[in-house]
Coordinates of N, CA and C in Angstrom, one line a residue:
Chain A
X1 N 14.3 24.2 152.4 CA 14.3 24.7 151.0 C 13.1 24.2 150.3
X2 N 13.0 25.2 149.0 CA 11.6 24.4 148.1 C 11.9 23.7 147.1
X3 N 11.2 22.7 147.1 CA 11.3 21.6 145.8 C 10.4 21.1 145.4
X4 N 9.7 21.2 143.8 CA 8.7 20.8 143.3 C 9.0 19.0 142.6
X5 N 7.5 18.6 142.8 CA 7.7 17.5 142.4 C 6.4 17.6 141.0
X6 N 7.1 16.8 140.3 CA 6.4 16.5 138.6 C 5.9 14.7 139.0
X7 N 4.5 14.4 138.6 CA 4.7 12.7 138.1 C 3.2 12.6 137.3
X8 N 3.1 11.6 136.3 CA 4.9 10.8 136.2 C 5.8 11.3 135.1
X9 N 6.8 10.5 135.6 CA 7.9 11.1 134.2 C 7.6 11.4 132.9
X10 N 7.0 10.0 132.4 CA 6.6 9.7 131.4 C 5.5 9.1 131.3
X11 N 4.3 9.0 130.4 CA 3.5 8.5 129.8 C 2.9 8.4 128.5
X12 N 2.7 7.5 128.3 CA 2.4 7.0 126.6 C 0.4 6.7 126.8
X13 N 0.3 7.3 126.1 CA -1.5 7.2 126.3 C -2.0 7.0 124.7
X14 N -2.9 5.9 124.2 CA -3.8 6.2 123.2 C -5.0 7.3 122.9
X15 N -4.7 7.7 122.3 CA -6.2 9.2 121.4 C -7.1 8.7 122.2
X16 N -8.1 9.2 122.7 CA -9.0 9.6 123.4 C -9.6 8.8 125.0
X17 N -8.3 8.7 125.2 CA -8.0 8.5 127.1 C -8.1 9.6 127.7
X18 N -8.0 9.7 129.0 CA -7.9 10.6 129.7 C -6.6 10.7 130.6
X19 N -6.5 12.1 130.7 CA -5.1 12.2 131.5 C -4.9 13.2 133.0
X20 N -4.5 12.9 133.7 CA -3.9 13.3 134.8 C -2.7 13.5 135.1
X21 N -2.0 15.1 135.4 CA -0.9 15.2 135.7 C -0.6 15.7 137.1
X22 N -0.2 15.3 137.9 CA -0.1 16.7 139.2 C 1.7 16.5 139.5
X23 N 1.5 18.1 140.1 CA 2.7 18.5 140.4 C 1.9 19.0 141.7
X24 N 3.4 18.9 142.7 CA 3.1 19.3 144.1 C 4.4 20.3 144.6
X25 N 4.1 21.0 145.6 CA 5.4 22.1 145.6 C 5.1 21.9 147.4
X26 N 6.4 21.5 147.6 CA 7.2 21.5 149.4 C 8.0 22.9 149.6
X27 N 7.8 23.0 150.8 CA 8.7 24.1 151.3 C 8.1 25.5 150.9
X28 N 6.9 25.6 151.3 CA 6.6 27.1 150.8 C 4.5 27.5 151.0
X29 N 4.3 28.4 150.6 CA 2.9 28.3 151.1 C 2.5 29.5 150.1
X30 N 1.1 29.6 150.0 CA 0.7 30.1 148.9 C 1.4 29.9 147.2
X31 N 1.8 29.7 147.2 CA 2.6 30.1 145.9 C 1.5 30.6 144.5
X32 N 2.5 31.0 143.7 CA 1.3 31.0 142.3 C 2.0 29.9 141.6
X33 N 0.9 28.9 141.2 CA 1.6 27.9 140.2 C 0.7 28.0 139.0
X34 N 1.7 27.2 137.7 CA 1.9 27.2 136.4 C 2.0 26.1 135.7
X35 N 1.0 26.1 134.7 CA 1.4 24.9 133.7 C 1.8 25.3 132.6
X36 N 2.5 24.9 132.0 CA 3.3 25.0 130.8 C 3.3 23.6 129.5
X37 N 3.2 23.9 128.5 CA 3.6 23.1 127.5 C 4.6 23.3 126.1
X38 N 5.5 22.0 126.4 CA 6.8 21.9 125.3 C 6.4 21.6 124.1
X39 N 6.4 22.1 122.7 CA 6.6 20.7 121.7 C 7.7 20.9 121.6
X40 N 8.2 19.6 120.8 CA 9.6 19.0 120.3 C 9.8 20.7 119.8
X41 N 11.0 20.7 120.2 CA 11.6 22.0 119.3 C 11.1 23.1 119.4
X42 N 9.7 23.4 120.3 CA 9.6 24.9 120.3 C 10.0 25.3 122.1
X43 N 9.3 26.8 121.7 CA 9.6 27.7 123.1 C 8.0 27.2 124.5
X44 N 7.8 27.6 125.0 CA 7.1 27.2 126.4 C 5.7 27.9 126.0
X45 N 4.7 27.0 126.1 CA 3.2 27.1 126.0 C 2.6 27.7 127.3
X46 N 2.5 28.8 127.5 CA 0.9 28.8 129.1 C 0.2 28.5 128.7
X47 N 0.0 27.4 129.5 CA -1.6 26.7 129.8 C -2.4 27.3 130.7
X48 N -1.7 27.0 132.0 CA -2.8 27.6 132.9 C -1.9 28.4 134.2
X49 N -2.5 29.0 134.9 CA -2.0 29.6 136.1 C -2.9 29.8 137.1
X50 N -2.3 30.0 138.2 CA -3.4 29.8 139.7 C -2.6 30.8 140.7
X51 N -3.4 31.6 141.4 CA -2.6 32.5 142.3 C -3.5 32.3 143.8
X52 N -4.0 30.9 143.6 CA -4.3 30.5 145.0 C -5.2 29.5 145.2
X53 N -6.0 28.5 146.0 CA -6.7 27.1 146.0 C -8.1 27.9 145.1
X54 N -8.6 26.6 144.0 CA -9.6 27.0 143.0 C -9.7 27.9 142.0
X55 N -8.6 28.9 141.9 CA -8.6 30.2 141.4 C -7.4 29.5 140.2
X56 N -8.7 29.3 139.1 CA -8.0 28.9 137.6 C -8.1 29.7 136.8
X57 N -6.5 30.4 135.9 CA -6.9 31.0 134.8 C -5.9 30.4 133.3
X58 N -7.1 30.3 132.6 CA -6.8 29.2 131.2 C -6.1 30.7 130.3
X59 N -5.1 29.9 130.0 CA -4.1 31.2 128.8 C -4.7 30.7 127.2
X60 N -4.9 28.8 127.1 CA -5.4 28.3 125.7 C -6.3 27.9 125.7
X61 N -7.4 28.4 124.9 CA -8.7 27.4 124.7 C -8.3 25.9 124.6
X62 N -9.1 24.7 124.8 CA -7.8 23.5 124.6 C -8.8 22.6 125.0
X63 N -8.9 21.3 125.2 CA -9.5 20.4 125.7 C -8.5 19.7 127.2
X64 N -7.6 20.8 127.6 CA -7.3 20.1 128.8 C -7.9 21.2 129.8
X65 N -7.6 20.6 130.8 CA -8.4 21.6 132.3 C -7.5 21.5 133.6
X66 N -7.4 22.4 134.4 CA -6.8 22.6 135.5 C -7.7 22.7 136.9
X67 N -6.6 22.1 137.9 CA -7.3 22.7 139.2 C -6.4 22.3 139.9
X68 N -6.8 23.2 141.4 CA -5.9 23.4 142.3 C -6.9 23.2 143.7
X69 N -6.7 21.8 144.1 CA -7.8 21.4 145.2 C -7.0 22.0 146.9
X70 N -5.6 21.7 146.6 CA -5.3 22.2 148.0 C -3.6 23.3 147.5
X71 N -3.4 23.8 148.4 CA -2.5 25.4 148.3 C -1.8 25.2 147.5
X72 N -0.7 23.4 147.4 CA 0.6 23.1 146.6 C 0.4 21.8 146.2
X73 N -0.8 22.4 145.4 CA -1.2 21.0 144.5 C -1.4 21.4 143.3
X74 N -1.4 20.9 142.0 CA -1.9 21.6 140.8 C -2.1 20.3 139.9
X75 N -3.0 20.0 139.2 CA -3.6 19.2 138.6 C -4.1 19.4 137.2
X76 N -3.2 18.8 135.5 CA -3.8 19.2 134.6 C -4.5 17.7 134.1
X77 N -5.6 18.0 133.2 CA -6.2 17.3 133.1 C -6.9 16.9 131.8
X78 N -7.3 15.7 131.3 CA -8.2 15.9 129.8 C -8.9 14.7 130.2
X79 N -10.3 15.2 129.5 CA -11.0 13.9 129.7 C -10.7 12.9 128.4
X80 N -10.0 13.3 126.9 CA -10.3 12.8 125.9 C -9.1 13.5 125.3
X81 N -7.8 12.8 125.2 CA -6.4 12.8 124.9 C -7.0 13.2 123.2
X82 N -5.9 14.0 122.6 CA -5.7 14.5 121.4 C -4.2 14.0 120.5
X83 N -4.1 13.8 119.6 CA -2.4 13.6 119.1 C -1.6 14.4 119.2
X84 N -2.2 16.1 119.2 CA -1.8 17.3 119.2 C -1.6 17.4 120.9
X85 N -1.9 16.5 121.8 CA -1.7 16.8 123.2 C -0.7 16.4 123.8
X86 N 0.3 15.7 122.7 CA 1.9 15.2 123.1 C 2.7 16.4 123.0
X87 N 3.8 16.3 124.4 CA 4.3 17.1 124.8 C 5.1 17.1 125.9
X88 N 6.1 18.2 126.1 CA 6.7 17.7 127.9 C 5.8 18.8 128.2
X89 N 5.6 18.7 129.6 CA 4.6 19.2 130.4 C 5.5 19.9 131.3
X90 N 5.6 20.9 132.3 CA 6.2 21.5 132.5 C 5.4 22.8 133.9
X91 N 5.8 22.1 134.7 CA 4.5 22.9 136.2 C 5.8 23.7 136.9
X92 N 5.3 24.9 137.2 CA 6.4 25.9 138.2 C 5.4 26.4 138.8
X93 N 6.2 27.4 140.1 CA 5.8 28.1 141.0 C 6.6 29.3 141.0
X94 N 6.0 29.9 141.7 CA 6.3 31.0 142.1 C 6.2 32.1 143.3
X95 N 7.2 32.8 144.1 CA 6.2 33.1 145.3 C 5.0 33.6 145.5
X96 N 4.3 33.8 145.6 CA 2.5 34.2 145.8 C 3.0 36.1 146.4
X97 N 3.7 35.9 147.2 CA 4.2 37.4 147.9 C 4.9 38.5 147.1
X98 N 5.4 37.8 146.4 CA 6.6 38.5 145.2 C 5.3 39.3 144.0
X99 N 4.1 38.8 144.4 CA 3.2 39.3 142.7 C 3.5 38.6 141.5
X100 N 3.9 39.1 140.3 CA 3.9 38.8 139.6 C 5.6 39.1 138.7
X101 N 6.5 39.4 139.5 CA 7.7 39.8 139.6 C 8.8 38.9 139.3
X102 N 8.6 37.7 140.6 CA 9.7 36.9 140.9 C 10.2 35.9 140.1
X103 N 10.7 35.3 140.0 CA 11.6 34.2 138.9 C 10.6 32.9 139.5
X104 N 10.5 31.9 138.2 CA 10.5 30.7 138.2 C 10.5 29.5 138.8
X105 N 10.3 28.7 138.9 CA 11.2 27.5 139.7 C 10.6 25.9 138.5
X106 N 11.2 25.4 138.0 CA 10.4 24.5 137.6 C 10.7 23.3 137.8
X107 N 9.4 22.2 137.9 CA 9.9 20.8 137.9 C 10.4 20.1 136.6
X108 N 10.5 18.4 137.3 CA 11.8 18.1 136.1 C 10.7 17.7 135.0
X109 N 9.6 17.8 134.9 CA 8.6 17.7 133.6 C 8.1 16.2 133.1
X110 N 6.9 16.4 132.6 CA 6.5 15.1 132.0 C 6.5 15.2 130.7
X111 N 6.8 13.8 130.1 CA 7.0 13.9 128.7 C 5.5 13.4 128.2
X112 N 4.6 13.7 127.7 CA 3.4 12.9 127.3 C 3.5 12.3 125.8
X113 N 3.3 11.2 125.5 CA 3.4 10.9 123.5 C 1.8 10.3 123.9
X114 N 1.0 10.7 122.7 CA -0.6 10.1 122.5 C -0.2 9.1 121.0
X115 N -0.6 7.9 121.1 CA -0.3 7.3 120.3 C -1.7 7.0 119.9
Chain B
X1 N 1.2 44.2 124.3 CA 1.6 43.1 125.2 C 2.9 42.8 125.0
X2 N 3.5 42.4 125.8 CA 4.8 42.1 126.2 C 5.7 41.0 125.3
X3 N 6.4 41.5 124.5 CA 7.4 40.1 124.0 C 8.8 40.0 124.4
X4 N 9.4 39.3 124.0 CA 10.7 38.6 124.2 C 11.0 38.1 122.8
X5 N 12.1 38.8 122.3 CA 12.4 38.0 121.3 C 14.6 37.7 121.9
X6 N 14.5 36.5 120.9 CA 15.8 36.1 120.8 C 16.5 35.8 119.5
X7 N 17.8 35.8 119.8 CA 18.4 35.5 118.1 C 18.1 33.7 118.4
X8 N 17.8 33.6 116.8 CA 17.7 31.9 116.7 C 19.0 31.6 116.4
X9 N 18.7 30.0 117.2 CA 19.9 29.3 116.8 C 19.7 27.9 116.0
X10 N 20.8 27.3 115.9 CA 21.2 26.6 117.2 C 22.4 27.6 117.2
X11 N 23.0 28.2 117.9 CA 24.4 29.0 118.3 C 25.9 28.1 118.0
X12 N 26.4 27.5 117.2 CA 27.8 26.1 117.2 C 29.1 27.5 118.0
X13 N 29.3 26.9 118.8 CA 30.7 27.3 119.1 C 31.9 26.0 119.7
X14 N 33.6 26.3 119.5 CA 34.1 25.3 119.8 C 34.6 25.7 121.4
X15 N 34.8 24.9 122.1 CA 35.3 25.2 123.5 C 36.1 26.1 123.8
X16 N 36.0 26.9 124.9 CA 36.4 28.2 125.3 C 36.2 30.0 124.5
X17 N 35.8 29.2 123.5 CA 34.7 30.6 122.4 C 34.0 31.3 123.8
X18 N 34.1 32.6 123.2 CA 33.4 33.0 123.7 C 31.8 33.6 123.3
X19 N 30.8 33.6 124.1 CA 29.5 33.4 123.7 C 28.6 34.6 124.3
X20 N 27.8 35.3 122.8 CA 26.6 36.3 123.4 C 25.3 35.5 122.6
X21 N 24.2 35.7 123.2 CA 23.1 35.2 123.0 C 22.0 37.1 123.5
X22 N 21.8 37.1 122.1 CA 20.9 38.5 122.0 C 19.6 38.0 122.8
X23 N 19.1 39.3 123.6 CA 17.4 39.5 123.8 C 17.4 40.9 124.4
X24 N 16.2 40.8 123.6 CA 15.4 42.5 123.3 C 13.8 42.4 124.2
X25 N 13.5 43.1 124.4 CA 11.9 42.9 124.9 C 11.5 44.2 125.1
X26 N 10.0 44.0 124.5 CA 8.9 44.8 125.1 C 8.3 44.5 126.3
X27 N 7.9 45.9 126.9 CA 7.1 45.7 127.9 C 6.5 46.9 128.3
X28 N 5.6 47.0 129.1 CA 5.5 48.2 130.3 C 5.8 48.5 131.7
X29 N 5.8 49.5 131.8 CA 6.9 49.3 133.1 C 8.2 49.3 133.2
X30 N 8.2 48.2 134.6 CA 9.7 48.1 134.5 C 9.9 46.5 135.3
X31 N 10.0 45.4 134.0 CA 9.5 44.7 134.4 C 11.3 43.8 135.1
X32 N 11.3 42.7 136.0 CA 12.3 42.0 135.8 C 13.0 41.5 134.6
X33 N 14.4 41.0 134.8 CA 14.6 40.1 133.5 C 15.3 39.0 133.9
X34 N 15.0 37.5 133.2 CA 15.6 36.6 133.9 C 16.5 35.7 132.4
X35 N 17.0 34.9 132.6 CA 17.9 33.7 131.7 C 17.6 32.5 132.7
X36 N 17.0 31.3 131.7 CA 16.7 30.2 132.3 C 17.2 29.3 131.7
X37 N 18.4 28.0 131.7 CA 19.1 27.1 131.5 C 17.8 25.6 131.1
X38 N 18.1 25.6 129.8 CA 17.3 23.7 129.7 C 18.3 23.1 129.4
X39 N 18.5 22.0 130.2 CA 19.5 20.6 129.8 C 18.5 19.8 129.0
X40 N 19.2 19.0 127.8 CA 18.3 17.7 127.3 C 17.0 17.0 128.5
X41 N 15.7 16.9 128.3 CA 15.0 16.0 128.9 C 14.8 16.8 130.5
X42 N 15.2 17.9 130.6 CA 14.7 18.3 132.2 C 14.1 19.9 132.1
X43 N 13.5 20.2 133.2 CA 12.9 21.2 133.3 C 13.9 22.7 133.4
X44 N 13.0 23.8 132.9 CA 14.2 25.2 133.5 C 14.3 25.4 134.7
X45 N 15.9 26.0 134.8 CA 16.8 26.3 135.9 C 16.8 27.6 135.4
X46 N 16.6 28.3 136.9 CA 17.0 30.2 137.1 C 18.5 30.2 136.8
X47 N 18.9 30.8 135.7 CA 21.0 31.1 135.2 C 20.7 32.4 136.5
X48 N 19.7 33.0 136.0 CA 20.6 34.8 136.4 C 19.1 35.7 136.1
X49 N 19.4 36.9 137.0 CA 18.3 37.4 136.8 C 18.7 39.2 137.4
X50 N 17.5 39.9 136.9 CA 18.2 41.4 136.8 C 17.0 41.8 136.9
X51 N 16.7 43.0 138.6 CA 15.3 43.7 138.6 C 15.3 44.7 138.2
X52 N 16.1 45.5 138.2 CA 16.4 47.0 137.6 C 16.9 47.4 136.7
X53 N 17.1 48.3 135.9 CA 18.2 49.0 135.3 C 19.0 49.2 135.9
X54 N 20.5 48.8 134.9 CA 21.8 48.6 134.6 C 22.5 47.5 135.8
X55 N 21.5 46.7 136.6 CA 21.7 45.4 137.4 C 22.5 44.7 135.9
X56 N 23.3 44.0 137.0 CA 24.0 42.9 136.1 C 23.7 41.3 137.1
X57 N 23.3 40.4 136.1 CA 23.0 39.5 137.0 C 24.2 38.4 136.3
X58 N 25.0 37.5 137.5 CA 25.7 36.6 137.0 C 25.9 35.7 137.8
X59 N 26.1 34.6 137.4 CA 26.1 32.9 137.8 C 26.7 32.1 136.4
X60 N 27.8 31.6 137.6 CA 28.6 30.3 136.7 C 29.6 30.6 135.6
X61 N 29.7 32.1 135.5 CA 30.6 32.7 134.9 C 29.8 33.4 133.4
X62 N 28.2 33.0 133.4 CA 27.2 33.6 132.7 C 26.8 35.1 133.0
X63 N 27.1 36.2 132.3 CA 26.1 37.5 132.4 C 25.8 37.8 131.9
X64 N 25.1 38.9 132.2 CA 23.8 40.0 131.4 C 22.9 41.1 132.3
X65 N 23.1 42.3 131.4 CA 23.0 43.7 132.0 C 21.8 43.9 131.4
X66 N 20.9 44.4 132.8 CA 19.7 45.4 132.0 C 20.1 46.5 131.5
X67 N 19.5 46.4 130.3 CA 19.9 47.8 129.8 C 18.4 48.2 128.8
X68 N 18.1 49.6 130.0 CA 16.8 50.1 129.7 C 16.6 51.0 128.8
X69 N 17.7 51.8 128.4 CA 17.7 52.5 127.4 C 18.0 51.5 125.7
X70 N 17.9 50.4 125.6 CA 18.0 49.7 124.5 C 16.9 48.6 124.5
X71 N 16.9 48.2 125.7 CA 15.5 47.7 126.3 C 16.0 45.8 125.8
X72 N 17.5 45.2 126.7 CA 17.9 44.4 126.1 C 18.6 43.6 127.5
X73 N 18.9 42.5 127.2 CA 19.6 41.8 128.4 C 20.2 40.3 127.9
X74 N 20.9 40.8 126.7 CA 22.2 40.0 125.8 C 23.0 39.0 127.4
X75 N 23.0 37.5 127.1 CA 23.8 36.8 127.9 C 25.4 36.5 127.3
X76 N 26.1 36.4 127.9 CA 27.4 36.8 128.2 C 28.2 35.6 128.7
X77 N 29.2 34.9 127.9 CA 30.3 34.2 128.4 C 31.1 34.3 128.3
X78 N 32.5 34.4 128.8 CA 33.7 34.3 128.4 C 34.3 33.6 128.0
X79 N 34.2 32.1 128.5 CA 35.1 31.0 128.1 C 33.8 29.6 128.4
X80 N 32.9 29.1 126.9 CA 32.3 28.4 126.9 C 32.9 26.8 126.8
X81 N 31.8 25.8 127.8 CA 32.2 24.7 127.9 C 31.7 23.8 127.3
X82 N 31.6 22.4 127.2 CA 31.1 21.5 127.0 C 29.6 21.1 127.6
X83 N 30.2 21.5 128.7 CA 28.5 21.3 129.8 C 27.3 22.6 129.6
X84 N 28.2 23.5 128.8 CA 27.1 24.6 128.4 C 26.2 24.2 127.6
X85 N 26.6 23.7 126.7 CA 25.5 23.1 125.6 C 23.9 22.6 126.2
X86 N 23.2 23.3 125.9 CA 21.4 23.7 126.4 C 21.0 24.4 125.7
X87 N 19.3 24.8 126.0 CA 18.7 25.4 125.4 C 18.7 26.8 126.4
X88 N 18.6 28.3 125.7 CA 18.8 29.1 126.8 C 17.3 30.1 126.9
X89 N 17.0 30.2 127.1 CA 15.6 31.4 127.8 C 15.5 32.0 128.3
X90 N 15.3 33.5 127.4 CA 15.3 35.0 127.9 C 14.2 35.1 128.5
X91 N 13.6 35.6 129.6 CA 11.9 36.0 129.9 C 12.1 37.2 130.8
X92 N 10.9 38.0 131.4 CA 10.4 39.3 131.4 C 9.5 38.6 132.6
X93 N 9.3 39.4 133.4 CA 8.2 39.5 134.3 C 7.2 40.8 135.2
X94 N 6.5 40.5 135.8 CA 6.6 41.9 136.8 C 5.9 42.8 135.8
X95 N 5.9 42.9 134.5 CA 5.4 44.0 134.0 C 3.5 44.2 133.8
X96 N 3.6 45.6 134.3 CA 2.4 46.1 134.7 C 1.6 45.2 135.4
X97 N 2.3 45.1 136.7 CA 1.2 43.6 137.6 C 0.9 42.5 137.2
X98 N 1.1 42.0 136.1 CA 0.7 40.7 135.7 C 1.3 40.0 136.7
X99 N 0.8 38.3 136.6 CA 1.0 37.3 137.1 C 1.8 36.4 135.8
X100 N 1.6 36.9 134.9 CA 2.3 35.8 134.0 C 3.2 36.4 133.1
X101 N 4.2 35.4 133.1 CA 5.9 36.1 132.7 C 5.4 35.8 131.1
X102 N 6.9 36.2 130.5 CA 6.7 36.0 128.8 C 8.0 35.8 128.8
X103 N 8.0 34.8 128.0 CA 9.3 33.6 128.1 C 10.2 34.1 126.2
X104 N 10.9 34.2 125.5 CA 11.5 33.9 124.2 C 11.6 32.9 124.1
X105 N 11.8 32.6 122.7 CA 11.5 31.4 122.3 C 12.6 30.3 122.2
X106 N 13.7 30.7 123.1 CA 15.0 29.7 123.2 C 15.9 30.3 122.2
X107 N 17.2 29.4 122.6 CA 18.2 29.8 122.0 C 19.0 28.2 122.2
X108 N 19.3 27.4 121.2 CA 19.5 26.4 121.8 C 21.9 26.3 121.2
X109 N 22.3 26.1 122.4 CA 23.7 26.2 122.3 C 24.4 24.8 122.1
X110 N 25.2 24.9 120.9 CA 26.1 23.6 121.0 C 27.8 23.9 121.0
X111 N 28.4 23.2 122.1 CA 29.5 23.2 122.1 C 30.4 22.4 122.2
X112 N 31.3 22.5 120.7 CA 32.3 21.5 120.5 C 33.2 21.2 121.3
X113 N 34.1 20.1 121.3 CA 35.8 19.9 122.0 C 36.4 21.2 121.0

């Protein structure tokens, strides 16, 4: 079976650190993966999407960045944290064979606060 | 471009109410439709999901019918719980080749004793 992993859970970071998130996905090959962003109380942000290793496409202009170094890896990133960059963080997949069709899968999410 | 809209909530119902949560969408094509479950603090769960017209998708005693001539896929309970209480999300996919779904903006459910 497939099961995505989120880390870390949580992180508390000061305004203009840098941040690293990865999510990894078992049980499966190619996939298309997804970053997503929560705020408190709203609906789901695209960030970014990948339909295979290296192949990044940014949905927000933004000061964070993505990449995808190996098939079921995905990596979001900032060199220089913002207050506006708190958020639960939120990485899925999807099958790669299905197109652009198939349902979701998401991990259990990171919560980020920039203090 | 493709939306998803939902009725806002928060939805209050008391236990064993029964429960509809509206969604409507645009799209081209003929795109999938899904309902995705958020518990407090964790990520979305697939409820149910419908590729065609007049498919009815159901899980856990949750449903919802494509319905292409109204262009809608309203969720559906009979007898709501305690453990229902979540945020719920209508989304769309598949339409005209894309790679990226379009989610509504939640619907978040509270249910009393």
């Amino acid at each position: 079976s497939q099961t995505i992993h989120q880390w870390p859970a949580t992180l508390v970071q000061p305004v203009g650190s840098p941040l690293s998130l990865e999510c990894t996905v078992e049980g499966t090959s190619n996939p298309n993966l997804y970053w997503y962003r929560q705020a408190a109380g709203r609906g789901l942000q695209l960030l970014f999407y990948s339909v295979g290793i290296g192949q990044i496409s940014s949905e927000v202009p933004q000061n964070l960045s993505a990449s995808r170094p190996q098939d079921r890896q995905f990596i979001l990133s900032s060199k220089k944290l913002l207050l506006s960059d708190s958020g639960f963080y939120l990485c899925a997949w999807s099958p790669g064979l299905a197109g652009g069709a198939s349902e979701q899968y998401f991990g259990p999410g990171t919560r980020l606060t920039v203090t | 471009g493709n939306s998803v809209t939902q009725m806002e909530g928060p939805v209050t119902l008391s236990e064993e109410a029964f429960l509809t949560i509206n969604c409507t969408y645009t799209a081209t094509g003929y795109p999938s439709l899904f309902w995705y479950v958020q518990y407090p603090g964790e990520g979305l769960q697939l409820l149910l999901k419908a590729t065609k017209a007049d498919d009815k998708g159901s899980n856990k005693g949750f449903e919802a019918t494509y319905r292409k001539e109204t262009t809608s896929f309203h969720l559906e309970k009979g007898s709501v719980q305690v453990s229902d209480s979540a945020v719920y999300f209508c989304a769309l996919s598949g339409s005209g080749g894309s790679y990226i779904p379009t989610f509504g903006r939640g619907t978040s459910l509270i249910v009393h004793p």
